[in-house]
């Protein structure tokens, strides 16, 4: 009996639906993490009876636990996702962690349960930002990854900006459980999308394009496939693992339906050195690439620069201009608002190249970052100058994230094409994005701590020009190694564009 086509298969496996699912998952993860930010101080003091002089300590602990879980969970989810036949299982595991964390934060009766809830949120974020981004690479290919990451960036910024404001309003009008009522509603939408999505990492008999599956022979249009049709005596339909063939072009894997024992592959001719390298974990091999290290540094620097303002801006505007908490929160719209241009910036990166788009972002950002030192209470129209320079900073740094995010998958693609056996048939996209995630998490810890320490010890002006130096210095590895070493440019191949 033939396999039954899944319900609404055409839509559930479509590119737009997969991108939507990952974008909503990213939005949900950030929304649930940020919606409780204005609520936690009151919840700790009023619901859990934490002494007022210990509230800040517990908030810091919960932030640190979230970052630690993100750092630890990223390589684990990345390794697991690259070792399974489907990315669906680890993706759903992340959703389970998110649901449990929200329940603990909602119904927890002591502070330790809330800390555990934040740890589970960190694990969920690790799944979204490793497995989810790897799914995007499987779906859209490297050539359009920059633009696709732009759409995901819009979703994340929407959650980042909207959640704290909404959380504060809901808590003020409806109380603690009203906040989590909306949170569970958002999770429900995320659950439905993740349960419905069908990966496009393998070609099935139901796909209209990408491969044509016949009885007795195999034909495929996978970009990396170069072999002649392979005859088989089994009259049943076959499924071709297109993801494996793309990531390891020299190997064609043929799996008869319900018969995984049928495997055809050419003999290996690896040298002893290659065999030694192949024994290393893919995540270690990835770290030997200067191109990937430059991309990871770009992500770290951009996140640290943006995150540094989260720790110092609210207190600075309160001390300098006497702003209240609502006004202090609104200033972040100027910082994160330009991220809505991410799809356009990603498209430019895909067409013009990531090197000069990201480098220009770092270089131009140096100017507004440094000029922020001019903002002083005695300066006329200081508030207007502050908002303008914060907006320009956010606009310049918005040119960094889409190309650097796409550069991570581009590096894996280039390494797999140069040495098809280096990562094996499982590939290493999820582990590459695990490193991306770890850079992001580390920057979210280092950025606010660094900015806060420098501001308190040396003053606002020193903090500003030090951030400008970081941005300028970050342009150097970006221009040298993005897309490969600048002095060793090679023409792009059709496989690299796939």
Short mmCIF file of C-alpha atoms in Angstrom, two decimals:
data_model
loop_
_atom_site.label_atom_id
_atom_site.label_comp_id
_atom_site.label_asym_id
_atom_site.label_seq_id
_atom_site.Cartn_x
_atom_site.Cartn_y
_atom_site.Cartn_z
CA UNK A 1 0.00 0.00 0.00
CA UNK A 2 1.40 3.44 -0.96
CA UNK A 3 2.08 6.10 1.55
CA UNK A 4 -0.74 8.57 2.10
CA UNK A 5 0.02 12.19 1.31
CA UNK A 6 -0.08 14.34 4.47
CA UNK A 7 -2.97 16.74 4.96
CA UNK A 8 -2.29 20.16 3.34
CA UNK A 9 1.16 18.91 2.38
CA UNK A 10 1.70 21.59 -0.28
CA UNK A 11 1.25 24.41 2.22
CA UNK A 12 2.85 22.77 5.27
CA UNK A 13 6.07 22.05 3.36
CA UNK A 14 6.13 25.36 1.48
CA UNK A 15 9.03 27.74 1.90
CA UNK A 16 6.88 30.59 3.22
CA UNK A 17 5.28 28.39 5.88
CA UNK A 18 8.63 27.10 7.16
CA UNK A 19 10.06 30.64 7.31
CA UNK A 20 6.88 31.80 9.09
CA UNK A 21 7.16 28.97 11.61
CA UNK A 22 10.77 29.81 12.49
CA UNK A 23 10.01 33.54 12.65
CA UNK A 24 7.04 32.97 14.99
CA UNK A 25 9.17 30.66 17.15
CA UNK A 26 11.82 33.38 17.44
CA UNK A 27 9.14 35.95 18.26
CA UNK A 28 7.61 33.66 20.90
CA UNK A 29 10.95 32.97 22.56
CA UNK A 30 11.79 36.66 22.87
CA UNK A 31 8.23 37.68 23.75
CA UNK A 32 8.01 35.26 26.67
CA UNK A 33 11.44 36.26 27.89
CA UNK A 34 10.76 40.02 27.75
CA UNK A 35 7.09 40.19 28.75
CA UNK A 36 7.99 39.35 32.37
CA UNK A 37 10.81 41.91 32.62
CA UNK A 38 8.62 44.71 34.07
CA UNK A 39 6.70 42.15 36.12
CA UNK A 40 9.52 40.31 37.89
CA UNK A 41 10.40 43.00 40.48
CA UNK A 42 6.78 43.16 41.67
CA UNK A 43 6.32 39.38 41.50
CA UNK A 44 9.39 38.72 43.60
CA UNK A 45 8.47 41.29 46.22
CA UNK A 46 4.67 40.92 46.37
CA UNK A 47 4.03 37.29 45.43
CA UNK A 48 7.14 35.57 46.80
CA UNK A 49 7.91 37.94 49.67
CA UNK A 50 11.54 38.45 48.63
CA UNK A 51 13.08 41.27 50.73
CA UNK A 52 13.41 44.50 48.75
CA UNK A 53 17.19 44.60 49.19
CA UNK A 54 17.50 41.16 47.53
CA UNK A 55 15.18 41.71 44.54
CA UNK A 56 17.95 43.05 42.29
CA UNK A 57 20.18 40.11 43.24
CA UNK A 58 17.59 37.54 42.22
CA UNK A 59 16.84 39.36 38.96
CA UNK A 60 20.57 39.28 38.13
CA UNK A 61 20.71 35.58 39.00
CA UNK A 62 17.79 34.83 36.68
CA UNK A 63 19.44 36.75 33.84
CA UNK A 64 22.70 34.88 34.40
CA UNK A 65 20.94 31.49 34.55
CA UNK A 66 19.16 32.23 31.28
CA UNK A 67 22.46 33.08 29.59
CA UNK A 68 24.20 30.02 31.03
CA UNK A 69 21.43 27.70 29.83
CA UNK A 70 21.63 29.29 26.39
CA UNK A 71 25.39 28.77 26.26
CA UNK A 72 25.19 25.15 27.44
CA UNK A 73 22.13 24.18 25.42
CA UNK A 74 23.26 25.58 22.07
CA UNK A 75 26.03 23.06 21.28
CA UNK A 76 23.89 20.19 22.62
CA UNK A 77 20.90 21.03 20.42
CA UNK A 78 23.22 21.73 17.49
CA UNK A 79 24.98 18.37 17.76
CA UNK A 80 21.71 16.49 18.21
CA UNK A 81 20.02 18.24 15.27
CA UNK A 82 22.91 17.39 12.94
CA UNK A 83 22.84 13.75 14.05
CA UNK A 84 19.14 13.03 13.54
CA UNK A 85 17.35 12.38 10.28
CA UNK A 86 14.92 15.20 11.03
CA UNK A 87 15.30 18.52 12.80
CA UNK A 88 11.70 18.26 13.96
CA UNK A 89 12.43 16.31 17.17
CA UNK A 90 14.89 18.76 18.78
CA UNK A 91 12.73 21.66 17.60
CA UNK A 92 9.69 20.24 19.40
CA UNK A 93 11.85 19.46 22.45
CA UNK A 94 12.65 23.16 22.65
CA UNK A 95 8.95 23.93 22.54
CA UNK A 96 8.33 21.55 25.46
CA UNK A 97 11.02 23.35 27.47
CA UNK A 98 9.35 26.68 26.66
CA UNK A 99 5.94 25.45 27.80
CA UNK A 100 7.32 24.07 31.06
CA UNK A 101 9.26 27.26 31.75
CA UNK A 102 6.16 29.41 31.30
CA UNK A 103 4.17 27.17 33.65
CA UNK A 104 6.90 27.42 36.30
CA UNK A 105 7.08 31.20 35.99
CA UNK A 106 3.30 31.47 36.17
CA UNK A 107 2.54 29.06 39.00
CA UNK A 108 5.90 28.91 40.85
CA UNK A 109 5.51 29.40 44.59
CA UNK A 110 9.17 30.08 45.43
CA UNK A 111 12.05 31.88 43.81
CA UNK A 112 13.92 28.66 42.96
CA UNK A 113 11.10 27.54 40.66
CA UNK A 114 11.32 30.87 38.87
CA UNK A 115 15.07 30.40 38.43
CA UNK A 116 14.40 26.92 37.00
CA UNK A 117 11.83 28.45 34.68
CA UNK A 118 14.36 30.94 33.35
CA UNK A 119 16.87 28.12 32.80
CA UNK A 120 14.30 26.23 30.72
CA UNK A 121 13.66 29.42 28.75
CA UNK A 122 17.37 29.51 27.93
CA UNK A 123 17.26 25.91 26.70
CA UNK A 124 14.23 26.72 24.55
CA UNK A 125 16.05 29.70 23.05
CA UNK A 126 18.98 27.40 22.24
CA UNK A 127 16.66 25.14 20.23
CA UNK A 128 15.08 28.03 18.32
CA UNK A 129 18.34 29.70 17.38
CA UNK A 130 20.22 26.54 16.41
CA UNK A 131 17.68 24.09 15.00
CA UNK A 132 15.40 26.81 13.62
CA UNK A 133 18.13 28.61 11.69
CA UNK A 134 19.47 25.31 10.38
CA UNK A 135 15.97 24.56 9.07
CA UNK A 136 16.02 27.88 7.23
CA UNK A 137 19.28 26.97 5.49
CA UNK A 138 17.78 23.62 4.48
CA UNK A 139 14.76 25.44 3.06
CA UNK A 140 15.89 28.61 1.30
CA UNK A 141 19.53 27.79 0.53
CA UNK A 142 22.58 29.95 1.09
CA UNK A 143 21.88 32.44 -1.74
CA UNK A 144 18.82 33.94 0.01
CA UNK A 145 19.75 33.39 3.63
CA UNK A 146 20.52 37.06 4.25
CA UNK A 147 17.07 38.24 3.21
CA UNK A 148 15.41 35.40 5.11
CA UNK A 149 17.29 36.31 8.28
CA UNK A 150 15.96 39.81 7.75
CA UNK A 151 12.40 38.55 8.17
CA UNK A 152 13.38 36.66 11.31
CA UNK A 153 15.04 39.82 12.66
CA UNK A 154 11.79 41.76 12.21
CA UNK A 155 9.94 39.11 14.23
CA UNK A 156 12.52 39.20 17.01
CA UNK A 157 12.53 42.98 17.25
CA UNK A 158 8.72 42.99 17.38
CA UNK A 159 8.89 40.71 20.41
CA UNK A 160 11.79 42.60 21.93
CA UNK A 161 10.07 46.00 21.72
CA UNK A 162 6.43 45.05 22.22
CA UNK A 163 6.67 42.51 25.04
CA UNK A 164 7.91 44.76 27.88
CA UNK A 165 5.35 47.46 27.10
CA UNK A 166 2.52 44.95 26.84
CA UNK A 167 3.67 43.14 29.99
CA UNK A 168 3.62 46.34 32.00
CA UNK A 169 0.14 47.29 30.76
CA UNK A 170 -1.31 43.82 31.35
CA UNK A 171 0.12 43.63 34.87
CA UNK A 172 -1.17 47.10 35.71
CA UNK A 173 -4.67 46.44 34.36
CA UNK A 174 -5.23 42.74 34.95
CA UNK A 175 -2.63 41.47 37.37
CA UNK A 176 0.03 38.75 37.29
CA UNK A 177 -2.02 35.95 35.72
CA UNK A 178 -3.27 38.23 32.95
CA UNK A 179 0.31 38.51 31.70
CA UNK A 180 0.64 34.74 31.47
CA UNK A 181 -2.79 34.33 29.91
CA UNK A 182 -1.50 36.19 26.87
CA UNK A 183 1.77 34.23 27.07
CA UNK A 184 -0.04 30.90 26.88
CA UNK A 185 -2.01 32.20 23.90
CA UNK A 186 1.22 33.02 22.06
CA UNK A 187 2.62 29.57 22.92
CA UNK A 188 -0.52 27.93 21.51
CA UNK A 189 0.06 29.55 18.12
CA UNK A 190 3.71 28.46 18.22
CA UNK A 191 2.69 24.88 19.07
CA UNK A 192 0.27 24.71 16.14
CA UNK A 193 2.83 25.97 13.64
CA UNK A 194 5.66 23.70 14.84
CA UNK A 195 3.32 20.69 14.85
CA UNK A 196 2.10 21.38 11.31
CA UNK A 197 5.39 22.24 9.59
CA UNK A 198 6.92 19.61 7.29
CA UNK A 199 10.66 19.91 6.67
CA UNK A 200 12.06 20.15 3.18
CA UNK A 201 15.37 18.57 4.13
CA UNK A 202 14.56 15.40 2.19
CA UNK A 203 12.81 14.78 -1.10
CA UNK A 204 9.66 12.72 -0.82
CA UNK A 205 7.41 11.22 -3.51
CA UNK A 206 4.92 14.06 -2.90
CA UNK A 207 7.14 16.99 -3.81
CA UNK A 208 6.21 18.61 -7.08
CA UNK A 209 9.76 19.75 -7.74
CA UNK A 210 13.31 19.14 -6.58
CA UNK A 211 13.18 15.42 -7.43
CA UNK A 212 11.16 13.01 -9.48
CA UNK A 213 10.80 9.61 -7.88
CA UNK A 214 10.12 6.72 -10.24
CA UNK A 215 9.86 3.00 -9.89
CA UNK A 216 13.21 1.34 -10.49
CA UNK A 217 15.32 4.47 -11.18
CA UNK A 218 16.23 7.63 -9.39
CA UNK A 219 16.44 11.12 -10.84
CA UNK A 220 17.11 14.28 -8.91
CA UNK A 221 17.71 17.96 -9.44
CA UNK A 222 19.51 18.47 -6.13
CA UNK A 223 22.22 21.09 -6.72
CA UNK A 224 25.07 18.85 -5.61
CA UNK A 225 23.90 15.77 -7.47
CA UNK A 226 26.09 14.86 -10.44
CA UNK A 227 25.70 11.11 -10.77
CA UNK A 228 23.84 9.25 -13.50
CA UNK A 229 20.50 7.63 -12.59
CA UNK A 230 21.16 4.57 -10.48
CA UNK A 231 19.24 1.40 -11.32
CA UNK A 232 17.67 -0.57 -8.54
CA UNK A 233 15.88 -3.87 -8.53
CA UNK A 234 13.44 -2.80 -5.86
CA UNK A 235 10.16 -1.80 -7.58
CA UNK A 236 9.01 0.29 -4.63
CA UNK A 237 9.27 4.09 -4.48
CA UNK A 238 12.46 5.50 -3.02
CA UNK A 239 13.22 8.54 -0.95
CA UNK A 240 16.39 10.49 -1.66
CA UNK A 241 18.00 12.30 1.24
CA UNK A 242 18.62 15.54 -0.59
CA UNK A 243 20.09 17.28 2.44
CA UNK A 244 22.79 14.64 2.76
CA UNK A 245 23.67 14.82 -0.93
CA UNK A 246 23.89 18.60 -0.87
CA UNK A 247 26.19 18.60 2.12
CA UNK A 248 28.30 15.72 0.84
CA UNK A 249 28.14 15.89 -2.99
CA UNK A 250 30.33 12.84 -3.54
CA UNK A 251 27.91 10.52 -1.80
CA UNK A 252 24.46 9.59 -3.05
CA UNK A 253 22.31 7.86 -0.48
CA UNK A 254 19.43 5.70 -1.69
CA UNK A 255 16.89 4.51 0.82
CA UNK A 256 14.11 2.19 -0.28
CA UNK A 257 10.87 2.97 1.50
CA UNK A 258 10.57 0.92 4.70
CA UNK A 259 13.96 -0.68 3.92
CA UNK A 260 16.86 1.26 5.37
CA UNK A 261 19.28 -1.58 4.60
CA UNK A 262 19.53 -0.52 0.97
CA UNK A 263 22.55 1.80 0.80
CA UNK A 264 24.69 2.64 -2.20
CA UNK A 265 27.81 4.74 -1.78
CA UNK A 266 31.19 4.99 -3.51
CA UNK A 267 34.28 3.75 -1.75
CA UNK A 268 36.15 6.23 0.38
CA UNK A 269 39.65 7.30 -0.60
CA UNK A 270 40.60 9.42 2.39
CA UNK A 271 44.20 10.05 3.32
CA UNK A 272 45.40 9.36 6.83
CA UNK A 273 45.41 13.10 7.55
CA UNK A 274 41.83 13.45 6.34
CA UNK A 275 40.76 10.53 8.50
CA UNK A 276 42.38 12.16 11.51
CA UNK A 277 40.57 15.44 10.84
CA UNK A 278 37.30 13.63 10.29
CA UNK A 279 37.50 12.19 13.81
CA UNK A 280 37.27 15.69 15.28
CA UNK A 281 33.80 16.92 16.26
CA UNK A 282 32.37 19.17 13.53
CA UNK A 283 32.06 22.06 15.98
CA UNK A 284 35.86 21.95 16.50
CA UNK A 285 36.52 21.81 12.76
CA UNK A 286 34.30 24.84 12.29
CA UNK A 287 36.37 26.84 14.77
CA UNK A 288 39.45 26.39 12.55
CA UNK A 289 37.87 28.61 9.88
CA UNK A 290 38.95 32.29 10.04
CA UNK A 291 35.87 33.13 7.98
CA UNK A 292 33.54 31.65 10.59
CA UNK A 293 35.49 33.20 13.47
CA UNK A 294 35.12 36.61 11.81
CA UNK A 295 31.37 36.06 11.47
CA UNK A 296 31.08 34.99 15.10
CA UNK A 297 33.04 38.05 16.19
CA UNK A 298 30.76 40.25 14.09
CA UNK A 299 27.70 38.79 15.82
CA UNK A 300 29.36 39.17 19.22
CA UNK A 301 30.38 42.79 18.63
CA UNK A 302 27.02 43.87 17.19
CA UNK A 303 25.08 42.21 20.03
CA UNK A 304 27.43 43.63 22.68
CA UNK A 305 27.05 47.14 21.26
CA UNK A 306 23.26 46.93 21.21
CA UNK A 307 23.08 45.15 24.56
CA UNK A 308 25.32 47.67 26.28
CA UNK A 309 22.61 50.31 25.99
CA UNK A 310 20.04 48.06 27.64
CA UNK A 311 22.06 48.19 30.85
CA UNK A 312 22.87 51.91 30.94
CA UNK A 313 20.28 53.93 28.97
CA UNK A 314 17.32 53.71 31.40
CA UNK A 315 19.41 54.89 34.35
CA UNK A 316 21.23 57.51 32.26
CA UNK A 317 18.06 59.24 31.01
CA UNK A 318 16.58 59.11 34.51
CA UNK A 319 19.64 60.73 36.07
CA UNK A 320 20.27 63.19 33.23
CA UNK A 321 16.78 64.25 32.14
CA UNK A 322 14.52 62.97 34.91
CA UNK A 323 12.62 60.61 32.59
CA UNK A 324 10.20 58.08 34.06
CA UNK A 325 10.24 54.35 33.29
CA UNK A 326 7.78 54.64 30.39
CA UNK A 327 9.88 57.32 28.68
CA UNK A 328 13.05 55.31 29.29
CA UNK A 329 11.45 52.28 27.67
CA UNK A 330 10.31 54.19 24.60
CA UNK A 331 13.85 55.29 23.73
CA UNK A 332 14.64 51.71 22.74
CA UNK A 333 12.32 52.14 19.78
CA UNK A 334 14.97 54.45 18.32
CA UNK A 335 17.64 51.80 18.91
CA UNK A 336 15.82 48.69 17.69
CA UNK A 337 13.31 50.26 15.30
CA UNK A 338 15.66 50.34 12.27
CA UNK A 339 15.81 46.54 12.40
CA UNK A 340 12.52 46.49 10.45
CA UNK A 341 14.75 47.20 7.42
CA UNK A 342 16.50 43.85 7.93
CA UNK A 343 14.79 42.08 4.97
CA UNK A 344 15.93 44.87 2.62
CA UNK A 345 19.44 44.82 4.09
CA UNK A 346 19.51 41.03 3.81
CA UNK A 347 18.51 41.25 0.14
CA UNK A 348 21.31 43.74 -0.49
CA UNK A 349 23.74 41.42 1.24
CA UNK A 350 22.64 38.48 -0.91
CA UNK A 351 23.07 40.47 -4.13
CA UNK A 352 26.06 42.72 -3.35
CA UNK A 353 27.94 40.49 -0.91
CA UNK A 354 28.11 40.42 2.87
CA UNK A 355 31.66 41.80 3.20
CA UNK A 356 31.07 45.46 2.42
CA UNK A 357 27.51 45.66 3.78
CA UNK A 358 28.58 44.50 7.25
CA UNK A 359 31.88 46.43 7.21
CA UNK A 360 30.14 49.68 6.33
CA UNK A 361 27.71 49.10 9.22
CA UNK A 362 30.54 48.82 11.74
CA UNK A 363 32.55 51.73 10.33
CA UNK A 364 29.69 54.23 10.06
CA UNK A 365 28.36 53.25 13.53
CA UNK A 366 31.64 54.49 14.99
CA UNK A 367 30.57 58.10 14.41
CA UNK A 368 27.22 58.21 16.30
CA UNK A 369 28.60 55.98 19.06
CA UNK A 370 31.46 58.38 19.68
CA UNK A 371 29.33 61.52 19.36
CA UNK A 372 27.06 60.26 22.13
CA UNK A 373 29.66 61.56 24.58
CA UNK A 374 28.40 65.08 23.72
CA UNK A 375 25.04 64.38 25.36
CA UNK A 376 25.13 66.29 28.64
CA UNK A 377 22.34 67.94 30.67
CA UNK A 378 23.79 71.40 30.00
CA UNK A 379 23.66 70.95 26.22
CA UNK A 380 20.65 72.58 24.48
CA UNK A 381 18.27 70.03 22.93
CA UNK A 382 20.29 67.22 24.49
CA UNK A 383 17.27 64.88 24.47
CA UNK A 384 16.81 65.35 20.71
CA UNK A 385 20.51 64.75 20.09
CA UNK A 386 20.43 61.59 22.21
CA UNK A 387 17.44 60.12 20.36
CA UNK A 388 18.93 61.02 16.96
CA UNK A 389 22.30 59.44 17.70
CA UNK A 390 20.70 56.34 19.21
CA UNK A 391 18.60 55.98 16.05
CA UNK A 392 21.67 56.33 13.79
CA UNK A 393 23.51 53.75 15.88
CA UNK A 394 20.65 51.27 15.53
CA UNK A 395 20.40 51.97 11.80
CA UNK A 396 24.12 51.36 11.18
CA UNK A 397 24.25 48.19 13.29
CA UNK A 398 21.15 46.87 11.50
CA UNK A 399 23.48 46.40 8.49
CA UNK A 400 25.50 43.81 10.40
CA UNK A 401 23.14 41.08 11.61
CA UNK A 402 21.60 39.75 8.33
CA UNK A 403 24.90 39.39 6.42
CA UNK A 404 26.76 37.94 9.42
CA UNK A 405 23.96 35.45 10.11
CA UNK A 406 24.03 34.31 6.48
CA UNK A 407 27.82 34.14 6.60
CA UNK A 408 27.63 31.37 9.20
CA UNK A 409 25.79 29.04 6.84
CA UNK A 410 27.90 30.23 3.90
CA UNK A 411 31.06 29.12 5.69
CA UNK A 412 29.67 25.63 6.33
CA UNK A 413 28.62 25.37 2.69
CA UNK A 414 32.04 26.41 1.41
CA UNK A 415 33.86 23.99 3.73
CA UNK A 416 31.59 21.10 2.72
CA UNK A 417 32.14 21.79 -0.98
CA UNK A 418 35.93 22.05 -0.58
CA UNK A 419 36.08 18.84 1.49
CA UNK A 420 32.85 16.86 1.08
CA UNK A 421 33.86 14.32 3.71
CA UNK A 422 34.69 16.84 6.44
CA UNK A 423 31.26 16.89 8.09
CA UNK A 424 29.85 13.61 6.85
CA UNK A 425 26.33 13.18 5.50
CA UNK A 426 24.77 14.82 8.56
CA UNK A 427 26.32 18.22 7.87
CA UNK A 428 27.06 20.85 10.51
CA UNK A 429 24.59 23.70 10.00
CA UNK A 430 22.95 23.31 13.40
CA UNK A 431 26.32 23.18 15.17
CA UNK A 432 27.45 26.29 13.28
CA UNK A 433 24.39 28.13 14.48
CA UNK A 434 25.05 26.79 17.97
CA UNK A 435 28.33 28.73 17.85
CA UNK A 436 26.37 31.73 16.56
CA UNK A 437 24.01 31.38 19.50
CA UNK A 438 26.88 31.12 21.99
CA UNK A 439 28.42 34.32 20.58
CA UNK A 440 25.09 36.07 20.98
CA UNK A 441 24.60 34.82 24.54
CA UNK A 442 28.14 35.76 25.57
CA UNK A 443 27.69 39.25 24.14
CA UNK A 444 24.43 39.76 26.02
CA UNK A 445 26.36 39.13 29.22
CA UNK A 446 29.56 41.03 28.37
CA UNK A 447 27.94 44.09 26.71
CA UNK A 448 25.78 45.34 29.60
CA UNK A 449 28.44 44.48 32.22
CA UNK A 450 31.19 46.27 30.31
CA UNK A 451 29.10 49.37 29.59
CA UNK A 452 27.82 49.55 33.15
CA UNK A 453 31.29 49.16 34.67
CA UNK A 454 32.90 51.79 32.41
CA UNK A 455 30.05 54.26 32.92
CA UNK A 456 30.17 53.95 36.70
CA UNK A 457 33.95 54.07 36.97
CA UNK A 458 34.95 56.44 34.14
CA UNK A 459 31.75 58.21 33.11
CA UNK A 460 29.30 58.32 30.21
CA UNK A 461 31.74 59.91 27.77
CA UNK A 462 34.42 57.24 28.20
CA UNK A 463 31.81 54.53 27.75
CA UNK A 464 30.67 56.08 24.46
CA UNK A 465 34.08 56.40 22.83
CA UNK A 466 35.05 52.91 24.01
CA UNK A 467 31.99 51.54 22.21
CA UNK A 468 33.03 53.50 19.13
CA UNK A 469 36.47 51.86 19.23
CA UNK A 470 34.88 48.41 19.48
CA UNK A 471 32.78 49.12 16.40
CA UNK A 472 35.77 50.41 14.41
CA UNK A 473 37.99 47.47 15.39
CA UNK A 474 35.26 44.98 14.47
CA UNK A 475 35.30 46.26 10.90
CA UNK A 476 38.83 44.87 10.43
CA UNK A 477 38.14 41.09 10.63
CA UNK A 478 34.83 41.69 8.86
CA UNK A 479 36.42 43.22 5.77
CA UNK A 480 39.36 40.79 5.76
CA UNK A 481 37.60 37.44 6.15
CA UNK A 482 33.89 37.78 5.32
CA UNK A 483 33.25 35.61 2.26
CA UNK A 484 36.80 34.28 2.51
CA UNK A 485 40.15 36.05 2.83
CA UNK A 486 39.96 39.28 0.83
CA UNK A 487 43.20 38.58 -1.09
CA UNK A 488 42.09 35.09 -2.13
CA UNK A 489 38.77 35.80 -3.76
CA UNK A 490 37.40 33.00 -5.87
CA UNK A 491 34.40 32.97 -8.19
CA UNK A 492 31.24 31.64 -6.62
CA UNK A 493 30.14 28.23 -7.80
CA UNK A 494 26.65 27.08 -8.51
CA UNK A 495 26.82 24.89 -5.42
CA UNK A 496 27.71 27.82 -3.21
CA UNK A 497 24.76 29.77 -4.51
CA UNK A 498 22.36 26.90 -3.92
#
